[in-house]
XYZ file of C-alpha atoms in Angstrom:
676
model
C -69.023 -47.932 12.395
C -65.999 -48.171 9.564
C -64.187 -51.513 10.657
C -61.030 -51.307 8.382
C -60.138 -47.801 6.153
C -57.097 -47.890 4.143
C -54.917 -44.587 4.034
C -53.951 -43.069 0.465
C -50.537 -41.580 1.554
C -47.368 -41.372 3.616
C -45.606 -40.218 5.900
C -45.996 -37.958 8.330
C -49.748 -38.083 7.989
C -50.500 -41.118 7.621
C -49.106 -41.919 10.716
C -51.498 -39.469 12.492
C -54.639 -41.056 10.561
C -53.792 -44.413 12.009
C -53.347 -42.784 15.453
C -56.898 -41.622 15.017
C -58.017 -44.674 13.835
C -56.805 -47.105 16.578
C -57.942 -44.691 19.135
C -61.356 -45.422 17.176
C -61.006 -48.792 17.183
C -60.918 -48.912 13.287
C -58.253 -51.233 11.844
C -55.897 -49.970 8.908
C -54.244 -50.590 5.643
C -51.033 -48.467 4.556
C -49.809 -48.578 1.086
C -46.316 -47.877 -0.113
C -44.031 -47.834 -3.070
C -40.616 -49.382 -3.652
C -38.856 -46.541 -1.425
C -41.495 -47.013 1.766
C -41.115 -50.298 2.130
C -39.822 -49.703 5.351
C -41.656 -46.886 6.219
C -43.183 -45.964 9.880
C -46.248 -45.469 8.622
C -45.998 -49.437 6.538
C -45.059 -50.356 10.230
C -47.657 -48.486 12.523
C -50.833 -50.038 10.204
C -52.665 -53.207 10.875
C -51.806 -53.986 7.593
C -49.807 -52.789 4.159
C -50.115 -53.149 0.511
C -47.425 -52.720 -2.443
C -48.391 -50.307 -4.898
C -45.181 -49.703 -7.028
C -42.003 -47.916 -7.871
C -41.053 -44.658 -5.751
C -42.346 -42.076 -7.907
C -45.457 -40.292 -6.526
C -46.762 -41.117 -10.619
C -45.936 -44.748 -10.534
C -47.636 -45.454 -7.293
C -49.158 -42.932 -5.042
C -51.137 -40.744 -7.385
C -51.928 -44.106 -9.969
C -55.801 -44.304 -9.195
C -55.926 -48.324 -10.497
C -53.741 -49.093 -7.899
C -54.617 -47.408 -5.116
C -58.484 -48.967 -6.172
C -56.291 -52.277 -6.605
C -55.044 -52.510 -2.980
C -58.537 -51.518 -1.144
C -59.880 -54.617 -3.261
C -57.517 -56.405 -1.711
C -57.227 -55.333 1.675
C -61.309 -55.461 1.771
C -61.429 -51.269 3.197
C -64.962 -49.791 3.572
C -63.135 -46.071 3.461
C -60.315 -44.326 2.137
C -58.945 -41.208 4.344
C -56.723 -39.502 1.546
C -54.406 -37.058 3.449
C -53.536 -33.699 1.666
C -51.461 -33.786 -1.535
C -51.253 -37.104 -3.734
C -55.179 -37.747 -4.833
C -56.587 -35.599 -1.448
C -58.079 -33.166 -3.947
C -58.614 -35.935 -6.981
C -62.570 -35.389 -8.262
C -61.966 -38.576 -10.238
C -60.869 -40.815 -7.011
C -63.817 -39.798 -4.883
C -66.000 -41.119 -8.082
C -63.821 -43.610 -8.353
C -64.472 -45.262 -4.653
C -68.267 -43.892 -5.184
C -68.258 -46.561 -8.242
C -67.311 -49.310 -6.085
C -68.934 -48.594 -3.037
C -65.850 -47.500 -0.950
C -66.711 -43.874 1.532
C -64.198 -41.424 0.892
C -63.331 -39.655 3.916
C -63.360 -36.033 2.234
C -65.971 -34.345 0.885
C -68.945 -35.316 -2.373
C -67.220 -35.368 -5.770
C -69.259 -31.948 -6.425
C -67.575 -29.856 -3.563
C -64.164 -30.858 -4.611
C -64.685 -29.970 -8.431
C -65.992 -26.649 -7.338
C -63.983 -25.570 -4.965
C -60.742 -27.611 -5.188
C -60.130 -25.825 -8.489
C -58.706 -22.900 -7.890
C -59.821 -21.244 -10.582
C -63.398 -22.528 -10.917
C -63.613 -21.733 -7.205
C -62.634 -17.926 -7.612
C -65.444 -17.271 -10.096
C -67.580 -19.271 -8.040
C -66.557 -17.050 -4.731
C -66.784 -13.385 -7.513
C -70.519 -15.354 -8.163
C -71.316 -15.104 -4.309
C -70.091 -11.947 -4.182
C -67.000 -12.827 -1.984
C -63.642 -10.172 -2.525
C -61.063 -11.919 -4.612
C -57.700 -11.266 -5.983
C -57.584 -9.908 -9.464
C -56.465 -12.981 -11.476
C -56.837 -14.011 -15.116
C -59.827 -17.240 -14.390
C -58.837 -19.330 -17.587
C -56.072 -21.680 -18.450
C -53.202 -20.583 -19.929
C -51.349 -22.104 -22.591
C -47.702 -21.470 -23.238
C -45.484 -19.055 -22.515
C -45.717 -16.652 -24.510
C -49.645 -16.734 -23.600
C -48.836 -16.309 -20.009
C -46.216 -12.850 -20.338
C -48.649 -11.483 -21.662
C -51.235 -11.998 -19.215
C -48.670 -11.269 -16.539
C -48.101 -7.539 -18.303
C -52.180 -7.301 -18.431
C -52.596 -7.567 -14.563
C -49.065 -5.753 -13.150
C -46.150 -7.345 -12.282
C -45.449 -9.121 -10.209
C -47.688 -11.567 -10.775
C -48.443 -15.151 -8.621
C -48.318 -18.215 -11.772
C -50.491 -21.446 -10.102
C -51.207 -24.687 -10.078
C -55.019 -24.815 -10.854
C -54.879 -28.350 -8.808
C -51.813 -26.961 -7.124
C -50.836 -27.359 -2.967
C -47.898 -27.398 -0.306
C -46.103 -24.824 -2.492
C -45.784 -26.999 -5.153
C -45.936 -25.622 -8.677
C -45.564 -21.987 -7.748
C -43.818 -19.464 -8.614
C -43.797 -15.228 -8.461
C -42.591 -13.528 -11.546
C -41.521 -9.383 -11.845
C -40.650 -9.565 -15.412
C -41.019 -11.255 -18.491
C -38.286 -13.629 -18.339
C -39.020 -14.823 -14.997
C -42.345 -15.621 -15.638
C -41.515 -17.383 -19.023
C -39.464 -19.355 -16.816
C -42.029 -19.615 -14.140
C -44.847 -20.771 -16.347
C -42.536 -23.591 -17.639
C -41.346 -25.380 -14.297
C -44.701 -24.357 -12.610
C -45.993 -26.558 -15.480
C -43.502 -28.768 -14.638
C -43.872 -29.220 -11.029
C -47.530 -29.490 -11.540
C -47.539 -32.518 -14.078
C -45.127 -34.554 -11.303
C -46.778 -33.886 -8.151
C -50.313 -34.165 -9.734
C -50.571 -35.031 -12.656
C -52.571 -31.967 -14.017
C -50.549 -29.204 -15.708
C -52.908 -26.408 -16.325
C -51.574 -23.262 -15.004
C -52.800 -20.136 -13.633
C -51.910 -16.333 -12.828
C -53.277 -13.792 -10.092
C -52.200 -10.565 -9.024
C -49.622 -10.805 -6.298
C -50.528 -8.769 -3.437
C -47.520 -7.398 -1.581
C -47.421 -7.125 2.071
C -49.981 -9.759 2.636
C -51.221 -11.282 6.039
C -51.807 -15.594 4.910
C -54.642 -16.361 7.726
C -57.340 -19.111 7.082
C -60.399 -20.201 8.506
C -60.498 -24.185 9.509
C -64.457 -25.338 8.961
C -66.200 -28.168 9.939
C -69.630 -29.269 8.190
C -71.548 -32.436 7.807
C -74.056 -34.157 5.532
C -77.252 -33.078 7.025
C -76.336 -29.024 6.388
C -74.518 -28.081 9.589
C -71.370 -26.377 9.395
C -69.026 -24.754 11.735
C -66.102 -22.833 11.808
C -62.880 -23.242 14.344
C -60.494 -20.456 14.213
C -58.028 -19.579 12.240
C -54.495 -19.834 11.523
C -51.912 -17.293 11.569
C -49.432 -19.320 8.145
C -47.450 -15.867 6.905
C -44.232 -17.276 7.357
C -44.038 -18.798 4.529
C -40.677 -19.847 1.865
C -41.115 -20.824 -1.445
C -44.881 -20.605 -1.249
C -44.509 -23.520 1.134
C -45.488 -22.876 5.041
C -42.603 -22.962 7.536
C -44.604 -21.888 11.158
C -48.111 -21.568 11.832
C -50.098 -20.328 14.553
C -53.636 -20.378 16.240
C -55.356 -17.881 16.541
C -53.309 -15.034 14.814
C -51.957 -12.560 16.823
C -53.217 -10.143 14.588
C -56.979 -10.499 14.241
C -60.091 -9.455 16.323
C -62.932 -11.272 17.338
C -64.950 -9.149 15.025
C -63.029 -9.736 11.586
C -62.353 -13.631 13.101
C -66.279 -13.876 12.669
C -66.669 -11.894 9.802
C -64.254 -14.666 7.832
C -65.321 -17.702 10.336
C -69.376 -16.867 8.840
C -67.933 -16.297 5.462
C -66.027 -19.479 4.973
C -69.594 -21.708 6.217
C -71.420 -19.870 3.910
C -69.218 -20.406 1.202
C -68.478 -24.280 2.265
C -72.242 -25.187 2.349
C -73.001 -22.981 -1.104
C -70.927 -25.699 -2.887
C -72.457 -28.767 -0.216
C -69.249 -29.167 1.402
C -69.199 -32.283 4.039
C -66.151 -32.866 5.876
C -62.975 -30.580 7.363
C -61.808 -27.620 4.968
C -60.498 -24.767 5.177
C -60.637 -21.343 3.214
C -57.574 -19.800 2.614
C -57.308 -15.552 2.951
C -55.318 -12.294 2.118
C -55.373 -10.257 4.801
C -53.850 -6.313 4.450
C -52.829 -3.968 7.571
C -56.163 -2.563 7.419
C -57.946 -6.044 8.169
C -59.405 -6.659 5.112
C -59.433 -9.741 3.423
C -59.912 -11.360 0.255
C -60.413 -15.132 -0.870
C -57.928 -17.023 -2.106
C -58.957 -20.686 -2.765
C -60.291 -23.460 -0.970
C -58.976 -26.103 -0.092
C -60.906 -29.827 0.304
C -59.058 -31.909 2.863
C -57.523 -32.077 5.866
C -54.334 -29.163 6.144
C -50.994 -29.772 7.413
C -51.686 -26.821 9.993
C -54.311 -28.583 11.781
C -52.466 -29.964 14.983
C -52.614 -26.335 15.939
C -56.521 -26.086 15.659
C -56.737 -29.344 17.787
C -54.646 -27.517 20.453
C -57.004 -24.755 20.992
C -60.215 -26.496 20.326
C -59.644 -29.712 21.989
C -61.470 -31.838 18.025
C -60.398 -34.224 16.813
C -60.283 -33.127 13.517
C -59.645 -36.382 11.793
C -61.804 -38.709 14.054
C -64.693 -35.620 12.154
C -63.821 -36.450 8.785
C -64.355 -39.971 9.570
C -67.718 -39.585 11.350
C -69.161 -37.174 8.935
C -67.779 -39.753 6.050
C -70.347 -42.499 8.109
C -73.220 -40.495 8.269
C -73.070 -39.229 10.884
C -74.480 -35.164 12.179
C -71.915 -33.476 13.522
C -72.232 -32.757 17.285
C -71.026 -29.269 17.796
C -72.288 -26.223 17.615
C -70.566 -23.040 16.421
C -72.085 -21.863 20.348
C -69.786 -25.280 21.496
C -66.517 -23.657 19.641
C -63.945 -22.077 22.407
C -60.794 -21.402 21.555
C -58.552 -22.101 24.530
C -54.913 -20.838 25.128
C -52.321 -20.770 21.859
C -50.815 -23.133 20.402
C -47.903 -23.002 17.672
C -46.342 -25.221 14.579
C -43.478 -25.644 13.071
C -42.428 -27.695 9.959
C -38.985 -29.147 10.332
C -38.214 -30.234 6.564
C -34.753 -32.160 4.945
C -33.768 -28.927 4.119
C -30.222 -27.624 4.239
C -31.027 -23.579 5.646
C -26.737 -23.211 4.639
C -27.579 -23.894 1.582
C -30.151 -21.881 0.647
C -32.539 -24.659 1.583
C -31.825 -26.995 -0.799
C -33.337 -30.214 -0.299
C -30.992 -33.280 1.619
C -31.659 -36.783 2.099
C -29.489 -39.089 3.695
C -30.761 -41.753 6.492
C -31.201 -40.141 9.695
C -28.090 -41.476 12.071
C -30.002 -39.698 15.066
C -33.768 -38.761 15.243
C -34.639 -37.680 19.115
C -37.551 -35.314 19.341
C -38.380 -33.822 22.782
C -40.983 -35.633 25.240
C -44.296 -35.240 24.754
C -46.565 -35.222 27.349
C -48.193 -38.879 27.168
C -51.619 -37.578 28.584
C -52.291 -35.632 25.380
C -54.127 -37.005 22.001
C -56.270 -34.890 19.629
C -60.138 -34.317 20.819
C -58.551 -33.509 24.091
C -58.412 -30.133 25.962
C -54.471 -29.003 25.679
C -55.326 -27.069 28.908
C -56.464 -29.899 30.899
C -53.409 -31.554 29.829
C -50.914 -29.418 31.898
C -49.130 -26.041 31.551
C -47.299 -27.128 28.489
C -48.240 -29.397 25.433
C -45.747 -30.470 23.795
C -46.759 -32.634 20.627
C -45.094 -33.986 17.253
C -46.187 -35.965 14.330
C -43.707 -37.831 12.486
C -43.821 -39.991 9.816
C -39.638 -40.939 9.895
C -37.507 -42.312 13.214
C -34.231 -43.260 13.758
C -32.026 -45.276 11.239
C -34.401 -44.888 8.391
C -34.043 -43.075 5.154
C -35.076 -39.751 3.535
C -36.093 -40.225 -0.125
C -35.893 -38.068 -2.946
C -38.844 -39.093 -4.555
C -40.841 -37.037 -1.847
C -41.827 -34.049 0.206
C -38.679 -32.598 2.676
C -41.303 -32.190 5.722
C -40.395 -35.208 7.958
C -41.883 -33.943 11.176
C -44.808 -31.182 12.894
C -43.317 -30.288 16.289
C -46.357 -28.302 18.174
C -46.589 -27.014 21.276
C -49.690 -25.374 23.411
C -49.644 -22.709 26.131
C -52.088 -20.515 28.022
C -50.847 -17.486 26.483
C -48.369 -16.691 23.029
C -45.448 -16.216 25.203
C -45.520 -19.113 26.710
C -46.216 -21.272 23.821
C -42.970 -19.893 21.894
C -41.171 -19.652 25.383
C -41.790 -23.889 24.743
C -40.943 -23.971 20.942
C -37.516 -23.069 21.808
C -37.314 -25.175 24.446
C -38.466 -27.931 22.377
C -36.648 -27.208 19.283
C -33.305 -26.874 21.441
C -34.380 -30.397 22.363
C -34.604 -32.166 19.515
C -31.742 -33.897 17.844
C -31.270 -34.721 14.314
C -28.232 -35.964 12.388
C -27.551 -37.423 9.873
C -28.769 -34.663 6.960
C -29.434 -31.175 6.222
C -32.657 -29.497 8.226
C -34.118 -26.563 9.046
C -34.595 -26.345 13.591
C -31.285 -23.756 13.755
C -33.836 -21.714 10.975
C -37.163 -22.397 12.939
C -34.883 -21.441 16.068
C -33.927 -18.553 14.800
C -37.530 -16.905 13.782
C -38.758 -18.205 16.812
C -36.194 -15.317 18.545
C -36.665 -12.614 15.498
C -38.165 -9.697 17.706
C -41.195 -9.485 14.556
C -42.053 -12.803 15.195
C -42.560 -12.309 19.302
C -44.538 -9.314 18.642
C -46.982 -10.794 16.563
C -46.048 -8.095 13.423
C -45.281 -10.263 10.141
C -46.507 -11.044 6.996
C -45.727 -13.544 3.985
C -42.626 -11.326 3.118
C -41.154 -12.180 6.706
C -38.322 -14.818 5.466
C -37.368 -12.744 2.270
C -36.706 -9.420 4.323
C -35.605 -10.599 7.409
C -32.970 -13.521 5.509
C -32.666 -11.334 1.946
C -29.236 -13.374 1.643
C -30.336 -16.747 3.235
C -29.628 -17.635 6.607
C -26.045 -17.843 7.128
C -26.486 -18.553 11.252
C -27.358 -17.238 14.365
C -25.296 -14.692 16.175
C -26.513 -14.789 19.749
C -26.203 -11.712 22.391
C -23.537 -11.562 24.840
C -25.496 -12.475 27.391
C -26.621 -15.655 26.035
C -22.974 -16.552 24.659
C -22.149 -16.263 28.704
C -24.655 -18.796 29.802
C -22.807 -21.404 27.156
C -19.780 -20.056 27.622
C -20.560 -20.680 31.783
C -22.166 -24.132 30.634
C -18.896 -25.161 28.315
C -16.280 -24.243 31.291
C -18.483 -26.642 33.400
C -18.885 -29.376 31.481
C -14.955 -29.136 30.526
C -14.737 -29.672 33.963
C -16.722 -33.188 34.463
C -14.523 -34.123 31.212
C -11.525 -33.099 32.971
C -12.396 -35.189 36.056
C -13.195 -38.256 34.375
C -9.696 -37.712 32.428
C -8.030 -37.865 35.749
C -9.478 -40.718 36.716
C -8.590 -42.875 33.481
C -6.414 -46.754 34.781
C -3.387 -47.380 33.649
C -1.696 -44.238 34.802
C 1.701 -43.912 35.700
C 2.592 -44.221 39.287
C 3.667 -40.852 41.613
C 2.038 -38.610 38.258
C -1.025 -36.746 39.043
C -3.228 -35.151 37.230
C -4.971 -32.196 38.189
C -7.927 -30.160 36.910
C -6.944 -26.371 37.037
C -9.699 -23.262 37.904
C -8.627 -21.045 35.014
C -9.717 -21.151 32.428
C -10.409 -19.011 28.299
C -13.996 -20.155 26.696
C -13.711 -18.888 22.912
C -16.729 -18.698 20.988
C -18.390 -16.151 18.045
C -15.153 -14.702 18.252
C -14.875 -13.947 21.542
C -12.405 -15.048 24.628
C -14.024 -15.432 27.688
C -11.221 -15.955 30.538
C -13.171 -17.746 33.660
C -12.018 -19.067 36.915
C -14.092 -22.243 37.786
C -15.219 -23.454 41.680
C -17.050 -26.669 41.877
C -19.598 -28.113 44.875
C -21.820 -31.308 45.234
C -24.582 -29.069 43.468
C -23.314 -27.610 40.333
C -20.401 -25.150 39.782
C -20.089 -21.571 39.929
C -18.126 -19.759 37.405
C -16.580 -16.518 37.596
C -15.901 -14.189 34.765
C -13.567 -10.930 34.582
C -15.353 -8.462 35.042
C -16.668 -10.278 38.633
C -20.846 -12.172 37.280
C -20.724 -15.578 38.707
C -23.279 -17.957 36.707
C -24.614 -20.972 38.707
C -24.310 -23.526 36.175
C -26.250 -27.987 37.185
C -26.246 -30.288 35.130
C -25.988 -33.933 35.498
C -24.771 -34.286 31.939
C -21.791 -36.926 30.939
C -19.110 -36.757 28.741
C -20.776 -38.435 25.518
C -24.156 -37.059 26.371
C -25.272 -35.205 22.948
C -28.492 -33.423 25.110
C -27.333 -31.617 27.731
C -29.650 -30.446 30.101
C -28.821 -27.465 32.376
C -29.741 -24.566 34.460
C -28.141 -21.273 34.420
C -29.101 -19.984 37.475
C -31.850 -21.550 38.072
C -33.108 -20.488 34.174
C -33.211 -24.179 32.019
C -30.313 -24.585 29.169
C -30.599 -26.904 26.452
C -27.644 -27.935 23.619
C -27.145 -30.429 21.362
C -23.092 -31.475 22.254
C -20.396 -32.745 20.671
C -17.532 -33.097 21.162
C -14.482 -31.003 18.919
C -10.616 -31.234 19.443
C -10.077 -29.157 23.020
C -13.544 -28.099 23.375
C -17.598 -28.422 22.044
C -19.597 -28.240 18.625
C -22.633 -26.569 20.218
C -26.217 -25.667 18.721
C -28.323 -23.442 20.320
C -31.146 -21.415 19.326
C -30.256 -21.005 15.915
C -26.686 -20.976 16.755
C -24.360 -23.382 15.471
C -20.901 -22.782 17.657
C -17.286 -23.795 18.060
C -16.022 -23.694 21.707
C -12.727 -23.935 22.733
C -11.818 -24.360 25.917
C -8.184 -24.327 27.068
C -5.983 -23.242 29.514
C -4.526 -19.839 29.773
C -0.922 -20.287 28.593
C -2.828 -22.832 25.640
C -5.106 -20.186 24.697
C -2.922 -17.309 24.298
C -0.415 -20.146 21.951
C -3.053 -20.543 19.368
C -3.254 -17.692 18.486
C -0.341 -17.783 16.684
C -1.548 -20.989 14.764
C -2.330 -20.278 10.710
C -5.887 -20.289 9.524
C -7.195 -23.178 7.587
C -8.396 -21.745 4.424
C -11.732 -23.453 2.160
C -10.461 -24.505 -0.780
C -11.356 -21.987 -4.264
C -14.389 -23.099 -5.817
C -15.680 -19.761 -7.418
C -14.203 -21.847 -10.747
C -16.833 -24.428 -10.030
C -21.025 -24.692 -10.392
C -21.433 -27.494 -7.633
C -24.358 -29.753 -7.424
C -25.978 -28.124 -4.180
C -28.409 -30.696 -3.374
C -28.566 -34.964 -4.804
C -30.853 -34.343 -7.756
C -31.451 -35.341 -11.261
C -30.645 -32.856 -13.776
C -33.342 -31.812 -15.787
C -31.500 -29.576 -18.498
C -28.341 -28.030 -19.248
C -28.791 -24.275 -20.377
C -25.392 -23.618 -21.838
C -22.940 -25.021 -23.753
C -19.290 -24.747 -23.385
C -17.635 -21.417 -24.866
C -20.701 -20.004 -24.401
C -20.437 -16.328 -22.538
C -22.673 -16.510 -19.283
C -23.836 -13.405 -17.544
C -24.266 -12.553 -13.931
C -28.047 -14.517 -12.990
C -28.113 -16.098 -16.486
C -29.565 -19.661 -15.873
C -27.164 -22.060 -16.068
C -29.009 -26.078 -15.334
C -32.290 -27.197 -13.111
C -31.887 -29.651 -10.922
C -35.121 -31.815 -9.607
C -35.241 -32.722 -6.445
C -37.825 -33.978 -3.946
C -40.488 -32.517 -6.843
C -38.963 -29.349 -6.899
C -37.101 -27.786 -9.728
C -34.018 -25.821 -9.260
C -33.122 -22.870 -10.929
C -28.786 -22.796 -10.943
C -27.922 -19.915 -11.598
C -24.371 -17.953 -12.602
C -22.798 -15.510 -10.152
C -20.881 -13.326 -12.141
C -19.930 -12.772 -15.464
C -17.681 -15.849 -17.080
C -16.857 -18.504 -19.629
C -18.397 -21.881 -19.564
C -15.078 -24.392 -20.455
C -16.723 -27.470 -18.887
C -19.216 -29.591 -18.827
C -19.405 -32.616 -16.956
C -23.333 -33.177 -16.186
C -25.722 -33.712 -18.823
C -29.644 -33.890 -18.692
C -30.648 -36.843 -17.254
C -27.776 -37.460 -14.730
C -28.326 -38.539 -10.404
C -25.799 -36.116 -8.876
C -24.689 -36.087 -5.074
C -23.904 -33.014 -3.127
C -21.250 -30.828 -4.649
C -20.387 -33.346 -7.669
C -19.272 -30.550 -10.230
C -21.810 -30.230 -12.795
C -19.882 -27.342 -14.944
C -16.320 -25.255 -15.042
C -15.717 -21.953 -15.952
C -12.772 -20.125 -16.883
């Protein structure tokens, strides 16, 4: 077995590989750019080697720099993680020439299956059903438009070397095909150092389901079930689960056997994933094969008890698989939510900055990958992360900062465990998508399992604006707020230095206001908790050990758990729960009566300004002062976290001033241009 491996990656996947290597007694070497000198993966590894400036194309994807780090450290093998050089055949070739083991598939398999165009041709030759598309390389935007018309809109424009949603665009007309081609080409060059583009038919109403395969160099191969990855935004997966709530055993078996056969046809040896589009009749079509470890691999580990990173290392060491297909069993249900540094209230635009608070929910201490989740407990919580409280979220890399997973014997229990875990996850200092994924966990379509890749576009067509909680949930939060307010009021009565003969009394009648509702309540308390009575006679029993200043309140309401994120505001609390962000005011009846006469403070008018929605770099400005612009017209392009974002006009108007030019770095809400 290897004594030392180098991890040619960063963030949570580097930390994930280090955990398994440590379990196996293998020393690890991290590499890092200037932006990552204080990163978690650097702290966790036994050694760390600096490899250059922050941009990935000057550090993490420069093969010569990584090879120099391998030589300096004396590492015997390299795990590439995902992204960066993980599917780069030249990197695998360089390792082979240096006598260093690549913890991944052979170079020939990467070349055959890692390239989306080549893999589709191989699949077609093997009589595998594929999505219609143009398999050749596309030279320019005019050719992209011509091909798109021949295939028929809508089309998907993809980077040949792409992954993680980078270099992908959906085009519904000629203008979008032209714009999408250039943006995809730019993103592909920046992210992968390869700007080749191809186009295929975009199949509407599909499910995205993938099969995990594991093969060795001795001709053995197994499939480890499937993962449902249909909930995506901008072609990037957000929620994954295993198994799929849609597949039956016959379809699972057919997809699995086809995936293993395809892997064996190219001499595959390592962990890999075969991705399919599945229609409503359970017909499945090969999309691509990812010749690397997938981001969402933890859900497969949770239901199979197989440590995929360990298996990759053992296969790279020349060992045969110790499991057969008959040994593979799928137990229980696992769900993964990706925590992104993206602000859902700003159309999911990237958010960077310092994590002033980062407190994930408690994980099961007895669970490690390779352990059967069911042997650990009725519920397992796992959080794969690459950040820590006080750390920085950089603009240079992918916005994903953690993957929160839950496992339970049933899908319903796994969803409920995820709801509680999300409510318990504290993140401050940046915009993040926790409210959004919490909303998804409660969405009827997700709960029923009846979703497609169009889920987010269909259910949130105008973006995410928060959650409107039903009255039953509002009442629970109102009761909890009344109980917490009582605790705060009692503490105030105990402040030292008060005047003699002046005693502050805590009232029993209050009005709790939230989400446009006023709930007059009467509260009574004893040593075990508080009873909160509403006007209609309903009484809720609240118990908790919350104290003022705690930012997480773990309560029970009528015996059921309720977890709230709590912040202090005037006359109440800012409370976040189940995707809702609420200002909850607790006032005396007289205060509640008087506050109705207070004037409403209106936000400033920004309708004549184009504000930068995220910290980023201006790539280009498409208009000039004096131009009349139409609704939907492109105004400028901002790049952040390897993604290009086109900002468009919201109405017909005239540009009166432009404050930024290509190459400028802007902060959130900086004024880019002004209109008449």
